[in-house]
Short mmCIF file of C-alpha atoms in Angstrom, two decimals:
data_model
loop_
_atom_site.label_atom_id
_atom_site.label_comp_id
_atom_site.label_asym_id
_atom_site.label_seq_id
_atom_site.Cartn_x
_atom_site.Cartn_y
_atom_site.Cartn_z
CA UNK U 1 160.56 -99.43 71.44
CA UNK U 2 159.33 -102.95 71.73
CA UNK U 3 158.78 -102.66 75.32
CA UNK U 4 156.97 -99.55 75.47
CA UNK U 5 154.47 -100.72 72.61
CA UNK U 6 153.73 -103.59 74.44
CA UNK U 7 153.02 -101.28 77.63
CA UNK U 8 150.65 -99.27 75.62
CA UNK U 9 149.15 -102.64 75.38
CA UNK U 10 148.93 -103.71 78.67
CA UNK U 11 151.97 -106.17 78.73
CA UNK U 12 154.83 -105.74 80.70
CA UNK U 13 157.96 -107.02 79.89
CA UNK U 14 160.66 -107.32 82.26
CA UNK U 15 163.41 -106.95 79.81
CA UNK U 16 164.48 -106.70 75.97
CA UNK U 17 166.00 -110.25 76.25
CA UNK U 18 162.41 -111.59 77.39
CA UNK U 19 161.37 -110.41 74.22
CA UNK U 20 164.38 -112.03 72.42
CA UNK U 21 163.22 -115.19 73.81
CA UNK U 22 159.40 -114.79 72.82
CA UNK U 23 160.39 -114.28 69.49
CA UNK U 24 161.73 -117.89 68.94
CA UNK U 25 159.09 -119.58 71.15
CA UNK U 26 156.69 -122.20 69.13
CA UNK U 27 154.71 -124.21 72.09
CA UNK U 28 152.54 -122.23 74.61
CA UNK U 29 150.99 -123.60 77.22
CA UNK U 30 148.04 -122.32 79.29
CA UNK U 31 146.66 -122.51 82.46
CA UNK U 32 142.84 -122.69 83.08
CA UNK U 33 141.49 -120.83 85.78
CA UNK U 34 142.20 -117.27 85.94
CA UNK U 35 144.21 -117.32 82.77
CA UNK U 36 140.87 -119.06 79.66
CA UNK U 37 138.91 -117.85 82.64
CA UNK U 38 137.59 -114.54 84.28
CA UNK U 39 138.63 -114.67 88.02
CA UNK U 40 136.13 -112.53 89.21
CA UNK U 41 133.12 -113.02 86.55
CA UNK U 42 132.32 -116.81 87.75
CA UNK U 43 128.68 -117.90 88.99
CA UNK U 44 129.43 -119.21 92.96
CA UNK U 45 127.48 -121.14 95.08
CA UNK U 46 127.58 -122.31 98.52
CA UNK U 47 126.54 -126.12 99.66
CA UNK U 48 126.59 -127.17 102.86
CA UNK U 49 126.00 -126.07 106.61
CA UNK U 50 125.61 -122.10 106.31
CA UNK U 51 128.53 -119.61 108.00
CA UNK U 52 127.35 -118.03 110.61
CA UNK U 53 127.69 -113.72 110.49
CA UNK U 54 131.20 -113.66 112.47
CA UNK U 55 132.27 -117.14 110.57
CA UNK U 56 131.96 -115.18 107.28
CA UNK U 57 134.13 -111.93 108.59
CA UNK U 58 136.58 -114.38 109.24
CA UNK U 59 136.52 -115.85 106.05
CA UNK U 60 136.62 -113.27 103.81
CA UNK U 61 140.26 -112.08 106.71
CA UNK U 62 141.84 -115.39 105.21
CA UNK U 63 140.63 -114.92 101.37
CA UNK U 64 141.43 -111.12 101.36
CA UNK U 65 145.02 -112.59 101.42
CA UNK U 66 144.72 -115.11 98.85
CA UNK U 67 145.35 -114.39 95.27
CA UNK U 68 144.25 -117.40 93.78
CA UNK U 69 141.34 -116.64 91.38
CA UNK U 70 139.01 -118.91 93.12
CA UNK U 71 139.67 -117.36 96.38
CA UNK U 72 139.23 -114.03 94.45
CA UNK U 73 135.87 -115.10 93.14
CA UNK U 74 134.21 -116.43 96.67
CA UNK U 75 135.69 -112.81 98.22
CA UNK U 76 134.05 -110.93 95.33
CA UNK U 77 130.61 -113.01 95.68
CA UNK U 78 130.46 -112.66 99.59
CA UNK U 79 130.04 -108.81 99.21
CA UNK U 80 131.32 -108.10 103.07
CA UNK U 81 131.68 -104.41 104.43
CA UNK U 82 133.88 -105.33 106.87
CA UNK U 83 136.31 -108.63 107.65
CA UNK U 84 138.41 -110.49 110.50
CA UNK U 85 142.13 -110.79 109.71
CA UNK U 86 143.34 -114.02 110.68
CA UNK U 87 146.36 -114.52 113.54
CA UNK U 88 148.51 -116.81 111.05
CA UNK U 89 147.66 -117.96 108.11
CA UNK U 90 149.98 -120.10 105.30
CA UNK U 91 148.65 -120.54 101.96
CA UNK U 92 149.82 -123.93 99.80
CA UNK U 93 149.81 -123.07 96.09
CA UNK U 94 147.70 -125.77 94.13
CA UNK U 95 146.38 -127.14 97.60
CA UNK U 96 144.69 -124.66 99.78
CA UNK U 97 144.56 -122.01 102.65
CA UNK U 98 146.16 -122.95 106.78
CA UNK U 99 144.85 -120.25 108.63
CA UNK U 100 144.42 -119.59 112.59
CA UNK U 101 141.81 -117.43 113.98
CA UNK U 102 141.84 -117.13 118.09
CA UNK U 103 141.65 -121.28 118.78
CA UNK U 104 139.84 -122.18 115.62
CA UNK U 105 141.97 -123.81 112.44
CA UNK U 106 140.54 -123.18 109.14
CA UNK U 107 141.27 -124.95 106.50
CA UNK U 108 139.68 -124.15 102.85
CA UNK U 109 140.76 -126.15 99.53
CA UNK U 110 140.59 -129.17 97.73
CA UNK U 111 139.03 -131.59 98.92
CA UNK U 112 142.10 -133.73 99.87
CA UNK U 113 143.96 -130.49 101.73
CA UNK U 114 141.28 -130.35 104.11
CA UNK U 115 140.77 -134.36 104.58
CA UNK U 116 137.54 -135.31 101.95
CA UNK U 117 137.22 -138.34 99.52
CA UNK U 118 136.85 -136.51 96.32
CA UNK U 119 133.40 -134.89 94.76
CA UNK U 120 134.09 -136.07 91.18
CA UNK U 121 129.99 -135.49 90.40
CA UNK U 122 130.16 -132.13 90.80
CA UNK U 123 130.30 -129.87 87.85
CA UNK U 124 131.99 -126.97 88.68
CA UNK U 125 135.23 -126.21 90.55
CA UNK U 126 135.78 -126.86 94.07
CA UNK U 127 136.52 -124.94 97.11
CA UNK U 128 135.73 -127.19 100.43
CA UNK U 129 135.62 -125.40 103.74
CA UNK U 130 136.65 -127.23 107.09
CA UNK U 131 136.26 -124.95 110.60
CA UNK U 132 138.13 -126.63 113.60
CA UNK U 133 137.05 -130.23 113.38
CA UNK U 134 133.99 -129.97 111.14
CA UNK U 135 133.49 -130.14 107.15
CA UNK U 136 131.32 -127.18 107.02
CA UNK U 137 130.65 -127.55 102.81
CA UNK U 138 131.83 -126.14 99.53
CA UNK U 139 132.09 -123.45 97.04
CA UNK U 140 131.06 -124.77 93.79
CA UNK U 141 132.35 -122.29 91.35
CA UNK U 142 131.35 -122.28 87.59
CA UNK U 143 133.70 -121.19 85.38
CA UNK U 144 132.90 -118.37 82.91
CA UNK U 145 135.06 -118.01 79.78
CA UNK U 146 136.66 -115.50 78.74
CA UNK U 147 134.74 -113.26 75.69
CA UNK U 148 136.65 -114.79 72.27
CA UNK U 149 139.17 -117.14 74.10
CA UNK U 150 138.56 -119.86 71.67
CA UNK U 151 138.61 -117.78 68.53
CA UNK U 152 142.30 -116.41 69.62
CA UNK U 153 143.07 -119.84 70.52
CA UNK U 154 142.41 -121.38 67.46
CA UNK U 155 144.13 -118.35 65.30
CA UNK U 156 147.14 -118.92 67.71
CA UNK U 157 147.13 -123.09 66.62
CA UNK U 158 147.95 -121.80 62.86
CA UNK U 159 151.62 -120.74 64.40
CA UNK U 160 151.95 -122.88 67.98
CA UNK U 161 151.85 -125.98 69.57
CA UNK U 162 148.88 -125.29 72.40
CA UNK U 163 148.73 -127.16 75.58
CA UNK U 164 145.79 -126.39 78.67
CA UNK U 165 147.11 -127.60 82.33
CA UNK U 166 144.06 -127.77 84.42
CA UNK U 167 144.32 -127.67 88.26
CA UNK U 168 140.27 -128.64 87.98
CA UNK U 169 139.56 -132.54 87.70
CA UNK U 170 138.05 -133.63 84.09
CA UNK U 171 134.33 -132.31 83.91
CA UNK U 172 135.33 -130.07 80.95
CA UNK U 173 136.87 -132.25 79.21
CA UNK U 174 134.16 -132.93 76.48
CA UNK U 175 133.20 -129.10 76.44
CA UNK U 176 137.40 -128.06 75.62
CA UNK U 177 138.50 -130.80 73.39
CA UNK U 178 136.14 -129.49 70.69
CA UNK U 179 138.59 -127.07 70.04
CA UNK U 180 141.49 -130.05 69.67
CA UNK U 181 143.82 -128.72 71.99
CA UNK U 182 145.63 -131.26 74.64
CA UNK U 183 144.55 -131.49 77.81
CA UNK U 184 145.86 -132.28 81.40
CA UNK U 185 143.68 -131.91 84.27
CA UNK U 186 144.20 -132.77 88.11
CA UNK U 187 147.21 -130.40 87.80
CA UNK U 188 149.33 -129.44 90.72
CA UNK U 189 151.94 -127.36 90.73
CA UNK U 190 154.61 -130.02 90.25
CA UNK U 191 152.69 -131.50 87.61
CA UNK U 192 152.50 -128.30 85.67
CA UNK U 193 156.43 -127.61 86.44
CA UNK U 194 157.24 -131.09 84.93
CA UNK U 195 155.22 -130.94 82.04
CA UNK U 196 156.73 -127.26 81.38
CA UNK U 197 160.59 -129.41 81.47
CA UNK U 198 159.16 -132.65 79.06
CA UNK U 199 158.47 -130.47 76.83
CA UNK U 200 161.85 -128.27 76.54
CA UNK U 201 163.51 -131.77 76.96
CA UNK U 202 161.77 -132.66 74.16
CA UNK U 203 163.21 -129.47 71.69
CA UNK U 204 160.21 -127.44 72.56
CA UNK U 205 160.62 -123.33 73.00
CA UNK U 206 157.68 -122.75 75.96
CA UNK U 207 155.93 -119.72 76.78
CA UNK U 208 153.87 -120.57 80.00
CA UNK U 209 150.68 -118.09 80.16
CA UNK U 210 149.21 -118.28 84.10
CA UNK U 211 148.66 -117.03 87.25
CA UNK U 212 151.60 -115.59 89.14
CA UNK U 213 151.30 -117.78 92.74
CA UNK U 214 149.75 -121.18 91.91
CA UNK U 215 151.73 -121.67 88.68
CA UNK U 216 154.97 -120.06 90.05
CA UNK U 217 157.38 -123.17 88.96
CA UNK U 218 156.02 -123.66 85.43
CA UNK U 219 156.39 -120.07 85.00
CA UNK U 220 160.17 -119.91 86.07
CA UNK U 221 160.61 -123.12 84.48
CA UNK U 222 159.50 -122.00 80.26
CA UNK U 223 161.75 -120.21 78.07
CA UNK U 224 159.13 -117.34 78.79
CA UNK U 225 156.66 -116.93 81.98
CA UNK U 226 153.67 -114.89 81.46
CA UNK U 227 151.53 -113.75 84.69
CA UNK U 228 147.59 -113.30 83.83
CA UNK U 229 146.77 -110.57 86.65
CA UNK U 230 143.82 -108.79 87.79
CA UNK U 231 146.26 -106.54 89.80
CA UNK U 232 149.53 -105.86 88.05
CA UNK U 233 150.15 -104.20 91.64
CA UNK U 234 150.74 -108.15 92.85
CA UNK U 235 154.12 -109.04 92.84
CA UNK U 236 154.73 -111.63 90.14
CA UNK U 237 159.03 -112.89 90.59
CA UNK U 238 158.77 -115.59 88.19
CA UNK U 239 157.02 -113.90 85.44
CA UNK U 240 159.01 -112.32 82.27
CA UNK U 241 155.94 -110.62 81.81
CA UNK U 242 153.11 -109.00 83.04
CA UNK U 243 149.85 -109.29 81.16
CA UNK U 244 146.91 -107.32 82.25
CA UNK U 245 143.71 -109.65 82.34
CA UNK U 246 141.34 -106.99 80.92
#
């Protein structure tokens, strides 16, 4: 009965014992982008040496198979009628996109996956762009929240520990700690997977509320993994549950 209410609801629940294990959870910890976020609602701008026509085909190939929320947003903004599937292409969650097109290696991600001192003055999150030997520029995306987060987050403080893991370096900081919540930026994957174990090692019950790729670890790694998804089509493995981001 539990599981079909929560169905009605738009949460998906791979089991009754997933819900066994929610019900004696007391920490939750959150991802940023995607999850406090809308992954397709996000003002994005372009700096840098344009794309030419073809460049931007190919692209929007490598980002159609991306389902990171940034690489979500930039698709979404680019609004192409047609792309160019890449020949290869080998996506490193928390780091960026490898992709081959004919002779030319992309690579688009942080700005140490594709070889750049980092951009710490820029206020917005970063998604750097590097065709064959050249820095071409970089997305600058600007993160929109989503409607009420911090309302629900603050009723959800009266009966939880509440942590934020941040793959995004520390320009929100001042903005988020208003609402007293710890915060971790500069998070990779293995640092989000390690925090996740301190904190059972340290008596806590975690539920881990992200996205299904980048966050993968952490998610298999709390008592209970819950996938934010735009799609609940996309295959999620380590989630418990599904939650529909709408």
């Amino acid at each position: 009965n539990a599981l079909r209410w929560l169905g009605k609801k738009g949460v998906y629940a791979r089991d009754t014992a997933t819900i066994e294990r929610l019900a004696n959870t007391d920490t939750l910890v959150f991802d940023k982008t995607g999850t406090l976020t809308y992954a397709n609602q996000n003002k994005v701008e372009f700096f840098g040496n344009p794309l030419s026509t073809n460049e931007l085909k190919e692209l929007g190939g490598i980002l159609e198979s991306s389902s990171h929320p940034l690489s979500r947003s930039i698709l979404s903004s680019l609004r192409l009628s047609t792309i160019t599937e890449p020949d290869s292409i080998h996506e490193f969650p928390g780091e960026g996109i490898l992709a081959i097109i004919g002779d030319t290696e992309w690579k688009i991600g942080s700005y140490k996956f594709v070889g750049l001192a980092p951009f710490n003055s820029i206020q917005a999150s970063t998604v750097f762009i590097k065709v064959g030997e050249t820095q071409r520029g970089y997305f600058a995306i600007s993160s929109s929240y989503r409607e009420d987060i911090f309302n629900q987050l603050n009723k959800l403080k009266s009966k939880f520990d509440l942590v934020v893991l941040s793959g995004d370096n520390d320009r929100e900081q001042e903005f988020l700690q208003g609402n007293r919540i710890p915060l971790y930026f500069n998070q990779h994957p293995a640092d989000k997977l390690n925090k996740i174990k301190e904190l059972r090692s340290s008596g806590k019950h975690v539920v881990m509320i992200g996205d299904g790729l980048n966050d993968a670890g952490a998610l298999a790694a709390a008592e209970v993994g819950i996938a934010v998804s735009e799609d609940i089509n996309v295959f999620t493995p380590a989630s418990d549950l599904i939650l529909e981001a709408s």
